[in-house]
Short mmCIF file of C-alpha atoms in Angstrom, two decimals:
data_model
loop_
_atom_site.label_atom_id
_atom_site.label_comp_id
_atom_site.label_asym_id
_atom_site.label_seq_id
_atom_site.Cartn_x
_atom_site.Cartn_y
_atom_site.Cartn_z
CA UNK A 1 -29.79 -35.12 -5.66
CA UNK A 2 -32.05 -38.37 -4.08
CA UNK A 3 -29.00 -40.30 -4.06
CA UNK A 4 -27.27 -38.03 -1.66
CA UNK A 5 -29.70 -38.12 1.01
CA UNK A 6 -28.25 -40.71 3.98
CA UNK A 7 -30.19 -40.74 6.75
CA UNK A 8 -27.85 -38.38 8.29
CA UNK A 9 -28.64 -35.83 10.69
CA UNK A 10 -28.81 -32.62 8.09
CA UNK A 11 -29.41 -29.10 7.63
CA UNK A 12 -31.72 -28.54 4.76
CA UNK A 13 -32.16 -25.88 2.32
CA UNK A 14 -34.70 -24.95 -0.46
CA UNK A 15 -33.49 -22.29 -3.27
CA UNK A 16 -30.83 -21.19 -0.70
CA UNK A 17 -33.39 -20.85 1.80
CA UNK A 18 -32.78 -22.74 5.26
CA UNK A 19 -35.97 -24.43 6.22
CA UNK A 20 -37.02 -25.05 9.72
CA UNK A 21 -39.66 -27.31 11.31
CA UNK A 22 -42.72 -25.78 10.79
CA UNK A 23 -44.13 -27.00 13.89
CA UNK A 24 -40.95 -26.28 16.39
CA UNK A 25 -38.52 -24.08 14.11
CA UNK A 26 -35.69 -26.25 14.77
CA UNK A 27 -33.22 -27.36 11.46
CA UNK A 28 -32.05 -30.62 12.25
CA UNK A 29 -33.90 -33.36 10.06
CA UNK A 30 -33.06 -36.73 8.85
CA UNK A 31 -33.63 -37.06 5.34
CA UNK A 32 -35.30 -40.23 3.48
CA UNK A 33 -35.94 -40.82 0.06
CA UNK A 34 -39.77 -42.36 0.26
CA UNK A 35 -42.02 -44.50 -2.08
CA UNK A 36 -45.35 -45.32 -2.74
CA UNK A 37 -47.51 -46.90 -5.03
CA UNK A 38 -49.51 -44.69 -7.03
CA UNK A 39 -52.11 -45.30 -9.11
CA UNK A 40 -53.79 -42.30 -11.52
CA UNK A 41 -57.00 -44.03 -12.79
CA UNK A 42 -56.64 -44.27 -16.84
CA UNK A 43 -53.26 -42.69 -16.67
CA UNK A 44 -50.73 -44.85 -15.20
CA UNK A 45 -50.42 -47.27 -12.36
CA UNK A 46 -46.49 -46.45 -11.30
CA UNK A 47 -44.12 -45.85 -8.20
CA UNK A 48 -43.94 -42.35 -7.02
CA UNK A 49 -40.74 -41.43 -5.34
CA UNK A 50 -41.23 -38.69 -2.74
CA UNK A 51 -38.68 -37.03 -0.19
CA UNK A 52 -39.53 -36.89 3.66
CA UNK A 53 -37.20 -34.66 5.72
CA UNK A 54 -38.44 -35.70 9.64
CA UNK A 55 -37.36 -33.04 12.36
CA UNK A 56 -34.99 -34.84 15.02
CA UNK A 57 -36.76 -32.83 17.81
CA UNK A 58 -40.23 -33.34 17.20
CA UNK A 59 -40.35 -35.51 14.76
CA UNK A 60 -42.47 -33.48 12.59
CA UNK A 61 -42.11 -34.80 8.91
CA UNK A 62 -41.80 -32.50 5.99
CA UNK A 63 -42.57 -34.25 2.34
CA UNK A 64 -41.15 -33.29 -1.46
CA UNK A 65 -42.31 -33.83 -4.31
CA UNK A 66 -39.22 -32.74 -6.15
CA UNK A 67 -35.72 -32.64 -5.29
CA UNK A 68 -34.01 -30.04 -7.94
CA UNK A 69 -33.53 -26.96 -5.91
CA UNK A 70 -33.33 -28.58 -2.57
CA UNK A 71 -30.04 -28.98 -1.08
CA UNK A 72 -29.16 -31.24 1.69
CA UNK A 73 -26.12 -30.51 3.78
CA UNK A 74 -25.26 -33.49 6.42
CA UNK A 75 -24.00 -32.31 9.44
CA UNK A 76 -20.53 -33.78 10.66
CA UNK A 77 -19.56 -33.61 13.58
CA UNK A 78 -15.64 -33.00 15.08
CA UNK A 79 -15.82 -36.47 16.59
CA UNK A 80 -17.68 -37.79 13.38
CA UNK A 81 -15.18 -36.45 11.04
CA UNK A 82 -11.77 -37.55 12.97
CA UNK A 83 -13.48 -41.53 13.34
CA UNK A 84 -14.01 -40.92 9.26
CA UNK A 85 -10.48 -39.96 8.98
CA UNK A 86 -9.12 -42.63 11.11
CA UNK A 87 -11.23 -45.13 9.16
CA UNK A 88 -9.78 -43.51 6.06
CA UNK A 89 -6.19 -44.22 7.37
CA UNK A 90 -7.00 -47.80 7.76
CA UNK A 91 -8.35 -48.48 4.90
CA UNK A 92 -5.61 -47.09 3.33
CA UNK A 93 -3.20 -49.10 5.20
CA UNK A 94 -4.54 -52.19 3.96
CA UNK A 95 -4.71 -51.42 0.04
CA UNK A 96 -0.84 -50.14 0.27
CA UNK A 97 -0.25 -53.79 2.09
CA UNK A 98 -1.79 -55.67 -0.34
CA UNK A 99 -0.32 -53.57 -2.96
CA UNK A 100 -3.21 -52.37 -4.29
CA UNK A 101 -1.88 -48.54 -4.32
CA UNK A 102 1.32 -46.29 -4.11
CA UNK A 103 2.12 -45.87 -0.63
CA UNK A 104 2.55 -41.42 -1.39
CA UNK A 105 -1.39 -41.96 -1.03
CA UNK A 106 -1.25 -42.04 3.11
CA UNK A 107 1.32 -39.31 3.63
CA UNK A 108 -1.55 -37.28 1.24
CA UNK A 109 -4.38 -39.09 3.54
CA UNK A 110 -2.31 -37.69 6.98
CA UNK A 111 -1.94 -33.68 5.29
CA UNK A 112 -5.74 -34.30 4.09
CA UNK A 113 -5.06 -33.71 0.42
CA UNK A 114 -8.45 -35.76 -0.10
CA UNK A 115 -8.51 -35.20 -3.46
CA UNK A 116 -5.38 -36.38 -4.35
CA UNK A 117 -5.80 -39.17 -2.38
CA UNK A 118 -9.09 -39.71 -4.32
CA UNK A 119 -7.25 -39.83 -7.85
CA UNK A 120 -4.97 -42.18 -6.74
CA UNK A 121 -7.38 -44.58 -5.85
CA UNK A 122 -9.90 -43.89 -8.95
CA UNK A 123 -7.77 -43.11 -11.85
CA UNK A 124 -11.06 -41.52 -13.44
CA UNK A 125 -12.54 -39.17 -11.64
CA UNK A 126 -14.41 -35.79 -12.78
CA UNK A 127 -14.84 -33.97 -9.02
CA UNK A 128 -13.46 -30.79 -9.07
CA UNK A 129 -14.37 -29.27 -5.94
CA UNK A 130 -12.37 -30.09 -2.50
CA UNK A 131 -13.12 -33.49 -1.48
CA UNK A 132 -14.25 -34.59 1.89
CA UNK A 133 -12.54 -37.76 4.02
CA UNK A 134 -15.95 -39.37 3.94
CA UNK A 135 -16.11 -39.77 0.05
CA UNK A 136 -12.83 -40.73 -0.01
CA UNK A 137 -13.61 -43.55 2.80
CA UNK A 138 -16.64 -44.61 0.42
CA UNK A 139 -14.34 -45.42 -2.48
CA UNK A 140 -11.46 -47.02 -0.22
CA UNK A 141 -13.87 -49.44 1.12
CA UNK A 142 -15.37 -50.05 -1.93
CA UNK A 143 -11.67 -50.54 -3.47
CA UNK A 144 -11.11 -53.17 -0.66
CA UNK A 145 -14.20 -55.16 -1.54
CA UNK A 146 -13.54 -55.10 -5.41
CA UNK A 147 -10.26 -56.57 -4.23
CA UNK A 148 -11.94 -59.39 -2.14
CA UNK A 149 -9.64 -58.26 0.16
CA UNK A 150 -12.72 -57.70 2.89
CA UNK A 151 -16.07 -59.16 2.17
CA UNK A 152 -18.60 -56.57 0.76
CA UNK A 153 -21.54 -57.43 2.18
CA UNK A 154 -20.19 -57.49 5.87
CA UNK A 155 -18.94 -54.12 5.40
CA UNK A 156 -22.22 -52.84 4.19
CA UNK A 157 -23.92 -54.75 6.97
CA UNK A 158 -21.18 -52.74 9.60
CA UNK A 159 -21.97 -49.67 7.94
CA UNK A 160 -25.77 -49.42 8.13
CA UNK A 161 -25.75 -51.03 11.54
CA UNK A 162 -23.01 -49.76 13.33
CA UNK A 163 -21.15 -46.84 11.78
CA UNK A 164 -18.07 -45.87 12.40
CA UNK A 165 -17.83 -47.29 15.84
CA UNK A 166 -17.82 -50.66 14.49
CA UNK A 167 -16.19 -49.97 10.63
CA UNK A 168 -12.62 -49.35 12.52
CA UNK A 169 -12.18 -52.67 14.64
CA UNK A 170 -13.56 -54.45 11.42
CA UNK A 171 -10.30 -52.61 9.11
CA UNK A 172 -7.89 -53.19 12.21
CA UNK A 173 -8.01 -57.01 11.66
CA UNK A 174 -7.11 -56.36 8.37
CA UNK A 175 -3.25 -55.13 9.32
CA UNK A 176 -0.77 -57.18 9.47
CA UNK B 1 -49.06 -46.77 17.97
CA UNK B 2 -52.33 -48.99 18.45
CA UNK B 3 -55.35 -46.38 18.07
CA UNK B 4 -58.88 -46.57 16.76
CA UNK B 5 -60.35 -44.23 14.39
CA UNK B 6 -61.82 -41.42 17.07
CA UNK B 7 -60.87 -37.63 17.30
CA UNK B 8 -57.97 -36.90 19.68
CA UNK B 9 -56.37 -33.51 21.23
CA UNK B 10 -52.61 -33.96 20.13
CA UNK B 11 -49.53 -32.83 22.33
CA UNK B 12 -46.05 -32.85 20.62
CA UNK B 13 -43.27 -32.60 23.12
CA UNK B 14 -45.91 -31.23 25.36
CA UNK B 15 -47.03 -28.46 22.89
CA UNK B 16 -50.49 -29.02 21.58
CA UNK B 17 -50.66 -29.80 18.25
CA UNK B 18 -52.96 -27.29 15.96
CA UNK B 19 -54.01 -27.19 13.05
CA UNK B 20 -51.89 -24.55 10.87
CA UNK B 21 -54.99 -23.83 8.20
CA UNK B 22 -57.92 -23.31 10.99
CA UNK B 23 -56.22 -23.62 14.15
CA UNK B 24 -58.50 -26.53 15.12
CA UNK B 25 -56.66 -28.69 18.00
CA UNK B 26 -59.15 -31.92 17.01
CA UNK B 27 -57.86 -34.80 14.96
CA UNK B 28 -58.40 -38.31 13.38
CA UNK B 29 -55.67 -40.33 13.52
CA UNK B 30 -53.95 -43.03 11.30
CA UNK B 31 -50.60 -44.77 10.99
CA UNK B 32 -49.19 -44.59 7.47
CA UNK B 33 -46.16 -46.39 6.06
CA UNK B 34 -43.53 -45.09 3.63
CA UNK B 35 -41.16 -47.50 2.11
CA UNK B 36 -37.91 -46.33 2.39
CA UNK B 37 -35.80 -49.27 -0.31
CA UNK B 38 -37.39 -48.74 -3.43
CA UNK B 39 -39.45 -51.51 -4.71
CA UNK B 40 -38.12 -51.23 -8.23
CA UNK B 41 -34.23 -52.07 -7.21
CA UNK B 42 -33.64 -56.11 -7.50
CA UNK B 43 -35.31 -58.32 -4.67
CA UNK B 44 -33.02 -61.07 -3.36
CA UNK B 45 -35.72 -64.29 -3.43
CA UNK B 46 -33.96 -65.38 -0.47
CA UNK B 47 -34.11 -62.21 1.56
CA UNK B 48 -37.15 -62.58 4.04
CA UNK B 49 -36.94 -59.59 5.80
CA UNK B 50 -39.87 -57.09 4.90
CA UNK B 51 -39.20 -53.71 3.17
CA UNK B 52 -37.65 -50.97 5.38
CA UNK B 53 -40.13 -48.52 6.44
CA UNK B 54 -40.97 -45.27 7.68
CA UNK B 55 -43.63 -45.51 9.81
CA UNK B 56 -45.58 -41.94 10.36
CA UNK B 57 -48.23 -40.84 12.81
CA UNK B 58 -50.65 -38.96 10.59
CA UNK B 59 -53.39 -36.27 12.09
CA UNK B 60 -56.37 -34.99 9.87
CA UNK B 61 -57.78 -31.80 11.04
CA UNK B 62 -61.49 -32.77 11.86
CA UNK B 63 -62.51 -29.26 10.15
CA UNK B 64 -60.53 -28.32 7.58
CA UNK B 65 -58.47 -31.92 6.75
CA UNK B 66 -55.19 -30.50 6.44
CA UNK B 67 -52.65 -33.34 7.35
CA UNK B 68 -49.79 -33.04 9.82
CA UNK B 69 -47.04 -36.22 10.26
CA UNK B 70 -44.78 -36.97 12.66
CA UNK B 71 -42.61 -39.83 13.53
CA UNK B 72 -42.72 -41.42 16.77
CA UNK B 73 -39.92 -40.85 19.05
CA UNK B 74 -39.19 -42.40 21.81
CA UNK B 75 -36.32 -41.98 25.03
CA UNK B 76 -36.76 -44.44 27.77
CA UNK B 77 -40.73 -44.56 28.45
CA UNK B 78 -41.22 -41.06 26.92
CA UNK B 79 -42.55 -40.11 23.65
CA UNK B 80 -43.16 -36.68 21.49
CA UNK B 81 -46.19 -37.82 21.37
CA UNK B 82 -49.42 -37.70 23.38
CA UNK B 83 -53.52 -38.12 21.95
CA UNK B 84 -56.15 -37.91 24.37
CA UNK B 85 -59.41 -38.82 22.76
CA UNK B 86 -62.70 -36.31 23.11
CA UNK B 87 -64.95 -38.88 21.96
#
């Protein structure tokens, strides 16, 4: 569960159980996975991962001590998900020019058959459920860097600093 | 947030801050950092730039010490939040 949390603006949920902000009830929070050095005299002297949801209204911060039953559901928005889907198209694009996949996978991409799309480009894959454009984006990307086809650490660099505003200019260089 | 270690009434987003234990609206402050990369992933040597950070405004209830956080936000020259000191 701590790996899904993205600093994305998210709903949250404990046993099923939408939380609020305890100090202005609203239900939008960012969610960060948190450290801190911990030291238990005679017991252990270790890093303690905690979880810190922090309201985006007040910025009232909520902490967790343990992630099992809470469920974080980022919130995408219409404009969010159609630059993901665009993104997805171009990153597409470029692995079918450089012949790095069967061009079928961007007629699936364009009828949003994301999980088809994501066994085409990884062969092994246990998901069941529906798959969103975003993970499929995630792999695509990460399909063009194993391919040195862009450079990995600019993408990453793009991604945490600029998003999807600056991910698609970046992938439109790529086509020829 | 530069702040010495007095007792403060706390506004957040113009609603003051109490505490939820003993409804006490005095606090101490501090400013308490959380690191957000974990330390035990692999440290580039050549990476000089210090460990991302969330950086929380912490209030201790002067009766009862219950601790509320919040992060500073800021729009322009406004902030959620406001301390005026009482002593």
């Amino acid at each position: 569960m701590a790996k899904d949390l993205n600093l994305e603006e998210s709903h949250i949920a404990i046993l099923d159980r939408p939380i609020n902000c305890l100090f202005c009830e609203h239900d939008v929070f960012i969610p960060y996975v948190t450290y801190k050095n911990e030291v238990e005299p005679e017991m252990y002297a270790g890093i303690q991962a905690n979880y810190t949801a922090v309201c985006t209204h007040c910025g009232s911060a909520i902490q967790f001590g343990e992630m099992s039953n809470v469920h974080v559901n980022p919130i995408i928005t219409e404009a969010k998900l159609q630059a993901q889907k665009r993104c997805l198209l171009l990153a597409l694009q470029i692995l079918v020019q450089e012949k790095k996949i069967d061009d079928t996978v961007l007629t699936l991409a364009e009828e949003e058959q994301y999980f088809k799309v994501m066994v085409l480009l990884k062969s092994r894959t246990n998901q069941v459920e529906e798959m969103p454009a975003l993970s499929c984006l995630a792999i695509a990307l990460s399909q063009l860097s194993t391919h040195n086809i862009v450079d990995a650490m600019q993408v990453h660099r793009i991604i945490l600093d600029e998003s999807y505003p600056g991910i698609e200019p970046f992938l439109k260089q790529f086509i020829k | 947030m530069d702040r010495k270690h007095s007792n403060y009434e706390v506004q957040i987003i113009g609603k003051p801050l109490r505490c939820p234990h003993c409804d006490s609206a005095i606090f101490s402050h501090r400013e308490v950092y959380l690191d957000i990369v974990s330390p035990n992933v692999d440290v580039d040597p050549f990476n000089e730039d210090p460990p991302e950070q969330l950086v929380l405004q912490s209030f201790t209830c002067n009766d009862c010490y219950n601790i509320q956080q919040f992060q500073q936000l800021t729009k322009g020259m406004e902030t959620n939040i406001v301390c005026k000191q009482v002593d």
